[in-house]
Each structure stands twice: as structure tokens, then as C-alpha cells.
C-alpha atoms as one frame of an Amber mdcrd trajectory, in Angstrom:
protein
  35.179 -11.572 -53.315  32.300 -11.362 -55.794  29.079 -13.244 -55.097  26.905
 -14.186 -58.064  23.328 -15.258 -58.699  22.651 -18.924 -59.467  19.942 -19.228
 -62.122  19.052 -22.253 -64.245  22.198 -24.115 -63.192  24.617 -21.268 -63.936
  26.363 -18.564 -61.913  25.438 -15.171 -63.312  26.473 -11.571 -62.514  24.208
  -8.522 -62.650  24.849  -5.096 -64.129  24.457  -3.450 -60.722  26.088  -4.594
 -57.471  25.996  -3.950 -53.738  28.935  -3.811 -51.320  29.721  -6.602 -48.903
  30.604  -5.046 -45.524  32.264  -6.932 -42.673  30.666  -5.951 -39.324  33.846
  -6.871 -37.443  35.850  -3.988 -38.888  33.418  -1.976 -41.001  35.368  -2.590
 -44.215  34.061  -3.361 -47.702  35.473  -6.714 -48.788  33.508  -7.620 -51.902
  30.334  -7.231 -53.919  27.065  -9.033 -54.561  24.385  -8.800 -57.262  21.667
  -6.196 -57.045  18.937  -8.253 -58.660  15.501  -7.057 -59.678  12.402  -8.116
 -61.580  14.355  -9.291 -64.645  16.385 -11.775 -62.613  13.276 -12.925 -60.754
  11.450 -13.546 -64.031  14.434 -15.502 -65.356  14.784 -17.644 -62.222  11.065
 -18.365 -61.901  10.822 -19.309 -65.569  13.742 -21.727 -65.156  12.170 -23.245
 -62.053   8.806 -23.582 -63.803  10.433 -25.473 -66.695  12.261 -27.777 -64.305
   9.288 -28.523 -62.064   7.520 -31.379 -63.922  10.637 -33.550 -64.099  11.761
 -32.742 -60.548   8.297 -33.459 -59.118   8.369 -36.826 -60.926  11.865 -37.664
 -59.647  11.706 -40.457 -57.039  11.991 -39.218 -53.470  15.089 -41.348 -52.940
  16.920 -39.524 -55.737  15.860 -36.108 -54.452  17.180 -37.239 -51.073  20.504
 -38.266 -52.615  20.934 -34.758 -54.045  20.344 -33.230 -50.617  22.739 -35.679
 -48.982  25.440 -34.901 -51.535  24.936 -31.186 -50.853  25.268 -31.918 -47.113
  28.516 -33.755 -47.851  29.857 -30.631 -49.573  28.817 -28.454 -46.631  30.678
 -30.813 -44.312  33.769 -30.863 -46.522  33.873 -27.066 -46.618  32.745 -26.424
 -43.036  35.801 -24.395 -42.014  35.554 -22.070 -45.025  31.815 -21.644 -44.466
  32.294 -20.767 -40.777  34.938 -18.182 -41.622  32.683 -16.662 -44.291  29.762
 -16.547 -41.833  31.864 -14.742 -39.213  33.201 -12.224 -41.733  29.776 -11.612
 -43.274  27.642 -11.551 -40.110  29.956 -10.478 -37.269  29.253 -13.567 -35.158
  32.210 -15.359 -33.546  33.732 -17.954 -35.840  33.580 -20.389 -32.909  29.770
 -20.035 -32.857  29.525 -20.484 -36.618  31.782 -23.551 -36.410  29.887 -25.251
 -33.603  26.289 -24.169 -34.289  25.498 -22.589 -37.661  27.369 -24.781 -40.115
  26.727 -28.148 -38.386  23.026 -27.243 -38.204  22.970 -26.351 -41.913  24.377
 -29.787 -42.735  21.905 -31.413 -40.344  18.961 -29.597 -41.981  19.869 -31.025
 -45.378  20.329 -34.560 -44.035  17.203 -34.425 -41.867  14.902 -33.613 -44.785
  16.724 -35.996 -47.111  15.836 -38.734 -44.658  12.426 -37.333 -43.781  11.005
 -37.352 -47.298  11.661 -41.094 -47.484   9.550 -41.664 -44.370   6.768 -39.194
 -45.107   3.513 -41.135 -45.435   0.071 -40.133 -46.664  -3.258 -41.255 -45.202
  -5.983 -43.674 -46.223  -9.554 -43.975 -44.938 -11.644 -47.104 -45.538 -15.451
 -46.720 -45.787 -16.467 -50.160 -44.435 -16.353 -52.083 -47.712 -17.981 -49.307
 -49.756 -14.917 -47.317 -50.784 -11.385 -46.424 -49.857  -9.955 -42.923 -49.759
  -6.280 -42.129 -49.970  -4.456 -38.811 -49.844  -1.757 -37.737 -52.256   0.713
 -35.077 -51.108   1.605 -33.148 -54.253   4.386 -30.523 -54.520   3.175 -26.986
 -55.062   5.395 -25.904 -57.960   7.773 -22.954 -57.731   8.209 -21.648 -54.181
  10.019 -18.629 -52.742  12.267 -19.077 -49.697  13.394 -15.806 -48.082  15.815
 -16.147 -45.168  17.210 -13.657 -42.617  20.666 -12.399 -41.686  20.997 -13.610
 -38.098  21.556 -17.330 -38.816  22.313 -17.127 -42.523  23.077 -20.648 -43.778
  21.320 -22.290 -40.807  17.923 -20.796 -41.711  18.526 -20.770 -45.481  18.868
 -24.567 -45.496  16.001 -24.913 -42.991  13.705 -23.579 -45.731  15.128 -24.887
 -48.988  15.742 -28.472 -47.808  12.100 -29.471 -47.177  10.907 -27.538 -50.235
  13.314 -29.397 -52.528  12.785 -32.743 -50.818   9.023 -32.479 -51.339   9.498
 -32.007 -55.092   9.191 -28.244 -55.447  11.539 -26.027 -57.396  12.976 -23.164
 -55.367  13.908 -19.553 -55.917  15.703 -18.566 -52.723  16.788 -15.151 -51.514
  19.207 -14.783 -48.594  19.494 -11.483 -46.750  21.459  -8.814 -48.569  23.434
  -8.304 -45.338  24.747 -11.893 -45.224  24.670 -13.493 -48.688  28.041 -15.205
 -48.878  27.357 -18.685 -47.465  24.202 -19.016 -49.594  26.317 -18.055 -52.604
  28.934 -20.653 -51.633  26.196 -23.282 -51.319  24.891 -22.385 -54.781  28.296
 -23.121 -56.315  27.900 -26.776 -55.250  24.295 -27.314 -56.379  25.202 -28.752
 -59.778  27.902 -30.960 -58.256  25.301 -32.333 -55.826  23.226 -33.478 -58.800
  20.338 -31.019 -58.864  19.128 -30.477 -62.450  19.262 -26.907 -63.853  16.400
 -24.728 -62.669  15.483 -26.807 -59.626  17.369 -24.659 -57.089  17.972 -20.972
 -57.875  19.561 -18.363 -55.583  19.052 -14.623 -56.092  20.799 -11.803 -54.240
  19.762  -8.208 -53.698  17.609  -5.864 -51.669  14.392  -7.054 -50.105  12.471
  -4.070 -51.448  13.608  -4.924 -54.986  14.255  -8.602 -55.640  12.287  -9.790
 -52.593   9.232  -7.756 -53.497   9.351  -8.908 -57.132   9.624 -12.510 -55.991
   6.634 -12.297 -53.644   4.517 -10.552 -56.295   5.309 -13.015 -59.093   2.197
 -14.846 -60.321   4.048 -18.139 -60.798   5.224 -18.352 -57.185   2.952 -20.860
 -55.455   4.063 -20.266 -51.853   6.275 -17.983 -49.794   8.309 -19.049 -46.776
   9.723 -16.007 -44.975  11.690 -15.454 -41.790  12.297 -11.873 -40.687  10.693
  -8.820 -39.134   6.985  -8.562 -38.321   6.478  -5.410 -40.415   7.928  -7.097
 -43.505   5.876 -10.205 -42.787   2.702  -8.126 -42.700   3.630  -6.575 -46.055
   4.213 -10.014 -47.575   0.873 -11.244 -46.213  -0.830  -8.258 -47.825   0.558
  -9.295 -51.193   0.162 -13.061 -50.897  -3.171 -13.545 -49.104  -5.394 -11.920
 -51.781  -3.882 -14.321 -54.330  -4.791 -17.339 -52.150  -1.196 -18.546 -52.032
   0.328 -20.438 -49.141   2.645 -18.584 -46.790   4.713 -19.396 -43.741   5.866
 -16.402 -41.711   8.361 -16.743 -38.854   8.555 -13.249 -37.418   9.678 -11.300
 -34.368   9.695 -12.041 -30.673   9.884 -10.409 -27.262  10.494 -13.596 -25.375
  10.160 -13.960 -21.583  12.530 -15.958 -19.388  10.672 -16.721 -16.131  12.846
 -17.587 -13.132  11.063 -18.925 -10.047  12.703 -18.918  -6.626  12.896 -22.723
  -6.534  14.932 -22.898  -9.761  18.448 -24.281  -9.910  19.990 -20.835  -9.465
  23.369 -21.425 -11.107  21.945 -23.310 -14.074  19.234 -20.674 -14.590  21.802
 -17.893 -14.371  24.288 -19.544 -16.719  21.649 -20.322 -19.334  19.967 -16.921
 -19.055  23.285 -15.253 -19.874  23.464 -17.427 -22.968  19.812 -16.935 -23.953
  20.214 -13.175 -23.526  23.459 -12.602 -25.429  24.128 -15.552 -27.770  24.870
 -14.265 -31.268  24.842 -10.759 -29.728  21.141 -11.210 -28.896  20.354 -11.608
 -32.585  18.374 -14.848 -32.383  14.595 -14.680 -32.608  14.466 -17.123 -29.670
  16.617 -15.042 -27.293  14.998 -14.148 -23.981  14.860 -10.363 -23.902  12.542
  -9.958 -20.870  13.891 -11.664 -17.746  11.146 -12.083 -15.137  12.432 -13.059
 -11.683  10.529 -13.987  -8.509  10.999 -11.142  -6.054  12.543 -13.227  -3.256
  15.612 -13.915  -5.427  15.401 -10.843  -7.649  18.281  -8.838  -6.147  20.636
 -11.822  -6.092  19.805 -12.848  -9.649  19.984  -9.269 -10.949  23.433  -8.646
  -9.475  24.789 -11.980 -10.721  23.393 -11.521 -14.242  24.743  -7.979 -14.554
  28.145  -9.060 -13.239  28.418 -11.894 -15.760  27.271  -9.659 -18.621  29.785
  -6.962 -17.662  32.627  -9.485 -17.841  31.836 -10.520 -21.416  34.599  -9.366
 -23.756  33.889  -8.397 -27.359  36.521  -9.293 -29.926  37.405  -9.985 -33.537
  34.769 -12.383 -34.943  37.499 -14.216 -36.876  39.513 -14.952 -33.714  38.654
 -18.499 -32.513  38.867 -17.327 -28.873  36.151 -14.658 -29.324  32.820 -15.455
 -27.666  31.002 -12.154 -28.266  31.123 -10.502 -31.687  29.660  -7.605 -33.625
  26.065  -6.868 -34.564  25.265  -7.296 -38.219  25.547  -3.729 -39.583  26.135
  -0.104 -38.693  22.433   0.677 -39.162  21.455  -2.127 -36.818  24.051  -1.024
 -34.258  22.569   2.473 -34.294  19.070   1.042 -33.947  20.083  -0.985 -30.877
  21.869   2.006 -29.321  18.765   4.089 -30.012  16.635   1.610 -28.082  19.052
   1.804 -25.153  18.752   5.599 -25.166  14.966   5.224 -25.249  15.180   2.965
 -22.179  17.074   5.735 -20.369  14.408   8.251 -21.360  11.694   5.901 -20.087
  13.418   5.788 -16.694  15.350   2.558 -16.995  18.539   2.028 -15.038  21.416
   0.648 -17.095  23.113  -1.924 -14.860  25.871  -2.695 -17.355  26.711  -1.979
 -20.975  24.652   0.545 -22.878  27.486   1.739 -25.124  29.299   1.031 -28.364
  32.528  -0.929 -27.980  35.811  -0.595 -29.899  37.779  -3.837 -29.392  41.476
  -3.741 -30.139  42.071  -4.389 -33.821  38.363  -3.913 -34.610  37.965  -0.285
 -33.587  35.688   0.478 -36.557  33.483  -2.578 -36.094  29.837  -2.568 -35.062
  29.952  -3.699 -31.431  27.387  -3.076 -28.673  28.182  -3.985 -25.063  25.961
  -6.593 -23.359  23.308  -4.465 -21.673  21.076  -5.207 -18.674  18.291  -2.760
 -17.736  15.926  -2.634 -14.760  13.275  -0.293 -13.445  10.901  -0.339 -16.414
   7.246  -1.360 -16.387   5.690  -3.868 -18.772   3.901  -1.269 -20.910   6.950
   0.791 -21.892   8.308   0.623 -25.427  11.521  -1.033 -24.269   9.501  -4.003
 -22.971   7.133  -4.069 -25.947   9.310  -3.541 -29.031  11.749  -6.076 -30.439
  15.308  -4.734 -30.095  17.112  -7.787 -31.520  20.421  -6.999 -29.928  22.418
  -7.692 -26.731  19.848  -5.934 -24.518  17.661  -7.461 -21.796  15.343  -6.022
 -19.172  14.670  -7.331 -15.667  11.270  -7.283 -13.963  10.305  -8.789 -10.574
   7.094 -10.720  -9.892   5.433 -12.038  -6.729   3.065 -14.779  -7.879   2.717
 -17.338 -10.634  -0.327 -15.453 -11.938   1.664 -12.219 -12.150   4.494 -14.020
 -13.956   2.076 -15.281 -16.588   0.469 -11.880 -16.956   3.860 -10.250 -17.549
   4.955 -13.011 -19.903   1.870 -12.664 -22.081   1.724  -8.849 -21.988   3.123
  -8.320 -25.486   1.900  -8.630 -29.063   4.525 -11.322 -29.701   4.397 -15.028
 -28.889   7.363 -16.923 -30.252   9.261 -18.567 -27.381   9.576 -18.624 -23.595
  11.752 -20.200 -20.937  10.532 -21.357 -17.522  12.904 -22.108 -14.639  11.475
 -24.150 -11.764  12.011 -27.488 -10.030   8.283 -27.804  -9.278   6.948 -30.239
 -11.876   3.302 -29.214 -11.491   4.191 -25.546 -11.836   6.321 -26.263 -14.897
   3.405 -27.875 -16.744   0.908 -25.288 -15.515   2.977 -22.260 -16.496   4.081
 -23.727 -19.819   0.463 -24.318 -20.790  -0.480 -20.787 -19.745   2.131 -19.006
 -21.851   1.027 -17.660 -25.219   3.925 -18.805 -27.399   4.773 -21.393 -29.990
   7.678 -22.843 -27.984   8.281 -23.179 -24.238  11.546 -24.501 -22.812  11.554
 -25.716 -19.201  14.923 -25.589 -17.420  16.784 -25.268 -20.726  17.017 -23.061
 -23.816  17.468 -23.690 -27.527  17.348 -27.451 -27.126  15.906 -28.345 -30.533
  14.461 -31.543 -31.919  14.056 -31.041 -35.671  10.953 -33.249 -35.688   8.939
 -30.754 -33.625   6.770 -27.894 -34.963   8.503 -24.520 -34.938   6.787 -21.132
 -35.108   4.954 -18.476 -33.141   1.530 -17.062 -32.320   0.122 -13.545 -32.399
   2.513 -11.151 -34.179   5.298 -13.742 -34.114   4.090 -15.486 -37.201   1.828
 -17.756 -39.164   2.231 -21.462 -39.789   4.827 -23.944 -38.601   8.142 -25.239
 -39.869  10.065 -28.309 -38.768   9.496 -32.045 -39.113   6.571 -33.176 -41.239
   4.928 -29.774 -40.658   7.336 -28.405 -43.292   6.362 -31.118 -45.780   2.695
 -30.337 -45.201   3.372 -26.674 -45.966   5.313 -27.428 -49.137   2.714 -29.906
 -50.480  -0.995 -29.827 -51.263  -3.222 -32.726 -50.191  -5.448 -34.373 -52.774
  -8.045 -36.944 -51.756  -8.772 -39.832 -54.125 -11.934 -41.886 -53.487 -12.192
 -45.385 -55.037 -15.558 -47.107 -54.912 -15.170 -50.820 -54.193
């Protein structure tokens, strides 16, 4: 297949292309544009021309465009799920039940949300009244990652478009296909030319040009912390808005009074869902010492039984990592854990499933015997790799949980209600789940602290990011 850019309402090729590689078998199956500054200039200019009319379009009509786009996602859900599995390496069953339904839900949620988004007014006791206008910013850049391609792509573009901005969006060069498919339906959904543009290419080329462009009013980025820091270095001196959802090294804290089977079952999922390639995965499992041995043995046994397979097979539950480079990075971290003295309880190797011998598969890996300060427990691996550490007291659990530069998410397992509230409040992270994981309400603020990011997405928080408040004071 050949993916194309979508600029000013038209699909457009580029002179230079990049290969599309399927992680499941390592084969090249198509091409995508290798965009650069020229394409960025063209897309931003189109968005800038379209902005005044789109900003003046009633919110209900903007919502109808998003709803029509959601209808097209729903109508093509099977094709989108297959494309996601081929492009990303995740099981098609996961894409079918999580990624694509969530992409549709993102579009519908913000279509509805913009019609309920209210501004404020402040009366000055008969002297004056103040009211706040929420005005769209202009042309915004939305840069999404490869781990949840359409899921996080729509999570960014939907509130930006709903709020009246024009968008130039860039999906990851590793997983561009579902964003390309979405772009082919933009005109059919009713968006005017220039309102929603999609560019493909390398982050260092098209992404950099997009972030540096003077007519970009805000940047919403999800990805690695190092890239986020680079974007901040470009954007902050220009006093532009930015939202950065970055890396994590998330703790899962299991107390002895937890529901053992539920904690175990969910920890397997939070460790290895999407091959550990979710920023919210729990990569450091902290277990109270009195149940440590039992929990360790059960977790390792369940992980060892997980079978990797063809991502396009509906029966597959564990797929490939996203690329050969990423596979080698994950395997390198496992080797580092060995060098640091870690004991590999299961996994630790590349896998070659039948029929996918050349794919990029890493076995689910559980490691123990490493202290909190080692690189394995400090650096984001972003693969199917977790470490186990015991603790004796609640205070020690919190100390271990917070002993990292990251602060995105955490999970706490306990049946003690007071402890649950106490520990949740003591964890330095943007999200804490108690006795569950990845249970999401789209109305809630989403984001991290410390090196895990800046700003919040989700609910009305996203509308506040993609708009600028203006106070109007009327003397009575």
C-alpha cells in the first residue's frame, strides 16, 4: 500500500518515501511520504487560511463533522484493526476491542463535549459583570506516538478541532497507516479544506519543522522524555503553549491484604498488555514481603505461559514489538539487567513464533534481585519487561514507588480503605488506580508529573489547553 499526505483537503504524494515494515514478519509491505519543511509550510499555510471560517463555525456543526468521522471509523473498524495489527505488531484482537473503539469514542466524546463546554462570569455587585471567552488558538500541531496509533491520534486532534482550531497532525513514522486511512475520510465527514491536515515522515525532519514553524500556536506531543525536552527547548522561548505526555516507570504496589488472584491477574495484564508498550504499564512490581515469594512465583509462571503469535491471527494475545530497533533496545536492557545482577525468572530472549520467524518478538520477562537505584529500575524500557522488589512497610513502599524521575501512573492493591487513600495521596504521579488498572473515564485529567510530562489532556482540560481565555468586563 502507499500512504499519502493530506494537505488542504487533498491527498498528496512526496518525492521521497519511507518503507512500511510489518513487525509481525519483518517484511516491507508499502511506503509512506518522507515529508519535510516544504510540506509543513504548505499544510500550515492551508490551515492558517482555513482558520477564520472554522473558528466562526458553530460548535454544533464542528461536532457534526467529528460525529460523521466517528461514523466512518465505526463502519471501517475491521479494516482499521487489521491495519493497526499489521503496522504496529499488536494482536488484532487488542486493536479490535481497545484501539479502534477508543478512537471512535474519542471523536464522539469531544463532539459532545464542545456543546457542553461553558465559560465563566463574575458579577461585581451591581458595578460590573465580567465574562470569559474561550477562543481557539489558531493552527496547532498534534504529534502522536506509535504504541496506540489511532487511539492517541484521535485523542489529540478531536478536542483541537472541536474547539475551533485548525490542525496539522503527524503520526509516528513507525505506524502511520490508520492515520492515513482516517485522512481519506476527512472530506466525506464535512471538514472544509485546510482544517485538518495529516503529514507523514521522520520526527527529526517533518516533526522538527512543524514544531519550529512560527505560525504554529501550540504543540501537543506524546512520546519519549528526551524528545519532549527537545520540543520544550524550541517552543518555550517562543511563549507557545505545549502539552507533553512523556515516559513512565510506573509502580504496581501489592500489599499482603490485597485480593491475591485479582491483583495477580491484573498485574499480568498491566505488565504485558500491548507487549508492555503502553505508557501506563506497571514496570516495577513492588510486593509486600510476606507474600513476595508466592506472588513472584505465580507472576513468573503466568508470564512464562504466554504464547506469542501472528498479530493478524484473532487468537493471538501477545504480539510483536513495534520495530527491529526497538526489539534490540529491549533486549539490550535485559542484558543490562543481567550485568547489574538481576535474575531472569522467565523470558529474556527473542522469540520466533511459527509463521512469523522473522518478526520482532520479545518473550515476557520477569526480573528480580535488583535494587531501586540500578538503571533497569530507573530507565524506561517500554517493552514486555518487569522487575520485582519486596518491601516491608507502607513507608518503604512509597519510598520505592517515588524513587524515580518519572511520575505518570501507579497501581495500588489493598483491601484497607484507609491505606488505599493514604498511599494514593503519597504517590508522586498523575494517575493512581486502586484495585484496578487502565479503567479510564474520559472526563478526568490525564498526564504526569516530574519527567513524565507537562500539562493535562482529557475532558475539559483538553479544551482549556486548545483555547485561550479572554476576560471581558462590562460596566453596568
